[in-house]
Amino acid sequence: MRGAILVVEDHQNIREGMIQALAYAGFLAIPAANGQEALDYLQSGGPASVIVLVLKMPVMNGWTSRQQQQNDPRLADIPTVVMSGVDSRPFGSDIPAAILQKPVDFKTLLVLLEVLCDSPVDVNGRRPAAPFVSPLRACSQKGSDPGV
């Protein structure tokens, strides 16, 4: 098992497709239809190595979910990959591990998830909050080859 990926996506077909593809790639994929479902899962002790989060959702959007995640010390260090079809609002000092523009190249996402799941853990059992922003930018630029 490569890691537990919490997929927070409100569109059922996209969510189910990502869950199936991630499971096929060897990840434990956990679905959540909105930010509130994701937080409920995490706060109940559900595992997540990485959160894949869309921003525009009903019930609780991605910005609010991310803010509440960061305010909870038990959840704050879980790397988050934001996927957005619109220009993302600035996150201020809270920079997610990556921001991917939709439509997302799934091979690029898989490489990113593998790297984040394999990232080193510090003495407190925490992963660095945003260690791979620069390599992702290189991979996500139009015309560049992410090496997959």
Tab-separated table of C-alpha atoms in Angstrom:
chain	number	residue	atom	x	y	z
A	1	MET	CA	0.000	0.000	0.000
A	2	ARG	CA	1.449	3.350	-1.050
A	3	GLY	CA	-0.541	5.589	1.293
A	4	ALA	CA	-4.042	6.756	2.168
A	5	ILE	CA	-5.344	9.486	-0.135
A	6	LEU	CA	-8.433	11.436	0.941
A	7	VAL	CA	-10.185	12.592	-2.251
A	8	VAL	CA	-12.475	15.570	-1.574
A	9	GLU	CA	-14.513	16.127	-4.744
A	10	ASP	CA	-18.197	17.012	-5.036
A	11	HIS	CA	-18.761	15.593	-8.521
A	12	GLN	CA	-19.618	11.947	-7.933
A	13	ASN	CA	-18.354	10.608	-11.282
A	14	ILE	CA	-15.004	12.365	-10.943
A	15	ARG	CA	-14.655	11.283	-7.300
A	16	GLU	CA	-15.479	7.647	-8.072
A	17	GLY	CA	-13.141	7.624	-11.071
A	18	MET	CA	-10.276	9.003	-8.987
A	19	ILE	CA	-10.958	6.503	-6.201
A	20	GLN	CA	-10.856	3.592	-8.654
A	21	ALA	CA	-7.730	4.854	-10.434
A	22	LEU	CA	-5.875	5.519	-7.179
A	23	ALA	CA	-6.834	2.086	-5.833
A	24	TYR	CA	-5.592	0.507	-9.072
A	25	ALA	CA	-2.302	2.408	-8.602
A	26	GLY	CA	-1.929	0.874	-5.129
A	27	PHE	CA	-3.188	3.666	-2.890
A	28	LEU	CA	-5.892	3.396	-0.253
A	29	ALA	CA	-8.364	5.939	-1.643
A	30	ILE	CA	-11.009	7.450	0.640
A	31	PRO	CA	-13.914	9.463	-0.853
A	32	ALA	CA	-15.472	12.620	0.603
A	33	ALA	CA	-18.168	14.621	-1.210
A	34	ASN	CA	-17.360	17.951	0.488
A	35	GLY	CA	-15.093	19.623	3.000
A	36	GLN	CA	-17.314	18.812	5.965
A	37	GLU	CA	-17.296	15.085	5.150
A	38	ALA	CA	-13.511	15.237	4.877
A	39	LEU	CA	-13.099	16.982	8.224
A	40	ASP	CA	-15.541	14.611	9.930
A	41	TYR	CA	-13.537	11.659	8.590
A	42	LEU	CA	-10.190	13.115	9.681
A	43	GLN	CA	-11.404	14.272	13.098
A	44	SER	CA	-12.787	10.785	13.786
A	45	GLY	CA	-9.258	9.425	13.364
A	46	GLY	CA	-9.468	8.306	9.736
A	47	PRO	CA	-6.027	7.969	8.116
A	48	ALA	CA	-4.796	10.231	5.335
A	49	SER	CA	-1.264	10.533	3.994
A	50	VAL	CA	-2.349	13.237	1.528
A	51	ILE	CA	-5.563	15.184	0.904
A	52	VAL	CA	-6.615	15.892	-2.691
A	53	LEU	CA	-9.016	18.820	-2.451
A	54	VAL	CA	-11.165	20.770	-4.901
A	55	LEU	CA	-12.076	24.328	-3.923
A	56	LYS	CA	-15.630	24.905	-5.151
A	57	MET	CA	-18.045	22.520	-3.392
A	58	PRO	CA	-21.416	22.700	-1.646
A	59	VAL	CA	-21.833	22.280	2.136
A	60	MET	CA	-18.225	23.287	2.931
A	61	ASN	CA	-15.902	24.543	0.212
A	62	GLY	CA	-12.220	23.745	-0.087
A	63	TRP	CA	-10.992	27.082	1.274
A	64	THR	CA	-12.985	26.670	4.500
A	65	SER	CA	-12.050	23.004	4.809
A	66	ARG	CA	-8.354	23.809	4.354
A	67	GLN	CA	-8.533	26.603	6.927
A	68	GLN	CA	-10.173	24.324	9.510
A	69	GLN	CA	-7.652	21.575	8.748
A	70	GLN	CA	-4.801	24.015	9.372
A	71	ASN	CA	-6.398	25.158	12.656
A	72	ASP	CA	-6.449	21.581	14.007
A	73	PRO	CA	-2.959	20.579	15.213
A	74	ARG	CA	-3.745	16.888	14.591
A	75	LEU	CA	-4.494	17.580	10.906
A	76	ALA	CA	-2.371	20.609	10.035
A	77	ASP	CA	0.630	18.660	8.743
A	78	ILE	CA	-1.251	16.456	6.271
A	79	PRO	CA	-0.020	17.543	2.824
A	80	THR	CA	-2.824	18.914	0.647
A	81	VAL	CA	-2.983	18.970	-3.137
A	82	VAL	CA	-5.513	21.543	-4.340
A	83	MET	CA	-7.202	20.976	-7.710
A	84	SER	CA	-9.062	23.921	-9.170
A	85	GLY	CA	-10.775	24.799	-12.420
A	86	VAL	CA	-10.564	28.504	-11.571
A	87	ASP	CA	-7.711	30.715	-10.494
A	88	SER	CA	-7.106	29.921	-6.851
A	89	ARG	CA	-7.424	32.549	-4.156
A	90	PRO	CA	-4.176	33.331	-2.441
A	91	PHE	CA	-3.636	31.057	0.527
A	92	GLY	CA	-1.581	33.626	2.438
A	93	SER	CA	1.102	31.982	4.522
A	94	ASP	CA	-0.711	28.615	4.248
A	95	ILE	CA	0.700	27.191	1.054
A	96	PRO	CA	-0.640	23.758	0.080
A	97	ALA	CA	1.820	21.096	-1.065
A	98	ALA	CA	0.637	21.750	-4.628
A	99	ILE	CA	-2.001	23.560	-6.656
A	100	LEU	CA	-3.026	21.823	-9.877
A	101	GLN	CA	-5.158	23.472	-12.547
A	102	LYS	CA	-8.050	21.364	-13.854
A	103	PRO	CA	-8.142	19.355	-15.968
A	104	VAL	CA	-5.402	17.543	-14.076
A	105	ASP	CA	-3.031	15.157	-15.799
A	106	PHE	CA	-3.508	11.980	-13.760
A	107	LYS	CA	0.064	10.766	-14.327
A	108	THR	CA	1.373	14.023	-12.881
A	109	LEU	CA	-0.958	13.657	-9.895
A	110	LEU	CA	0.241	10.075	-9.311
A	111	VAL	CA	3.892	11.121	-9.328
A	112	LEU	CA	3.129	13.947	-6.915
A	113	LEU	CA	1.197	11.631	-4.573
A	114	GLU	CA	4.024	9.081	-4.616
A	115	VAL	CA	6.535	11.774	-3.678
A	116	LEU	CA	4.319	13.195	-0.912
A	117	CYS	CA	3.582	9.754	0.532
A	118	ASP	CA	7.311	8.979	0.561
A	119	SER	CA	8.349	12.346	2.026
A	120	PRO	CA	10.449	12.155	5.170
A	121	VAL	CA	8.830	12.465	8.570
A	122	ASP	CA	10.419	14.612	11.302
A	123	VAL	CA	11.003	13.523	14.913
A	124	ASN	CA	7.408	14.445	15.817
A	125	GLY	CA	5.994	12.189	13.101
A	126	ARG	CA	5.101	15.132	10.853
A	127	ARG	CA	5.758	15.686	7.184
A	128	PRO	CA	6.949	19.067	5.949
A	129	ALA	CA	3.923	21.196	4.984
A	130	ALA	CA	5.008	22.211	1.483
A	131	PRO	CA	8.275	20.578	0.442
A	132	PHE	CA	7.539	20.048	-3.251
A	133	VAL	CA	5.994	23.274	-4.557
A	134	SER	CA	8.851	24.094	-6.935
A	135	PRO	CA	9.107	20.681	-8.670
A	136	LEU	CA	5.342	20.658	-9.158
A	137	ARG	CA	5.356	24.046	-10.829
A	138	ALA	CA	7.883	22.697	-13.285
A	139	CYS	CA	5.693	19.658	-13.953
A	140	SER	CA	2.467	21.588	-14.308
A	141	GLN	CA	3.649	24.167	-16.837
A	142	LYS	CA	2.228	23.724	-20.312
A	143	GLY	CA	4.532	21.871	-22.617
A	144	SER	CA	6.766	20.455	-19.923
A	145	ASP	CA	7.286	16.756	-19.440
A	146	PRO	CA	6.720	15.599	-15.860
A	147	GLY	CA	8.910	12.581	-16.566
A	148	VAL	CA	6.098	10.047	-16.691
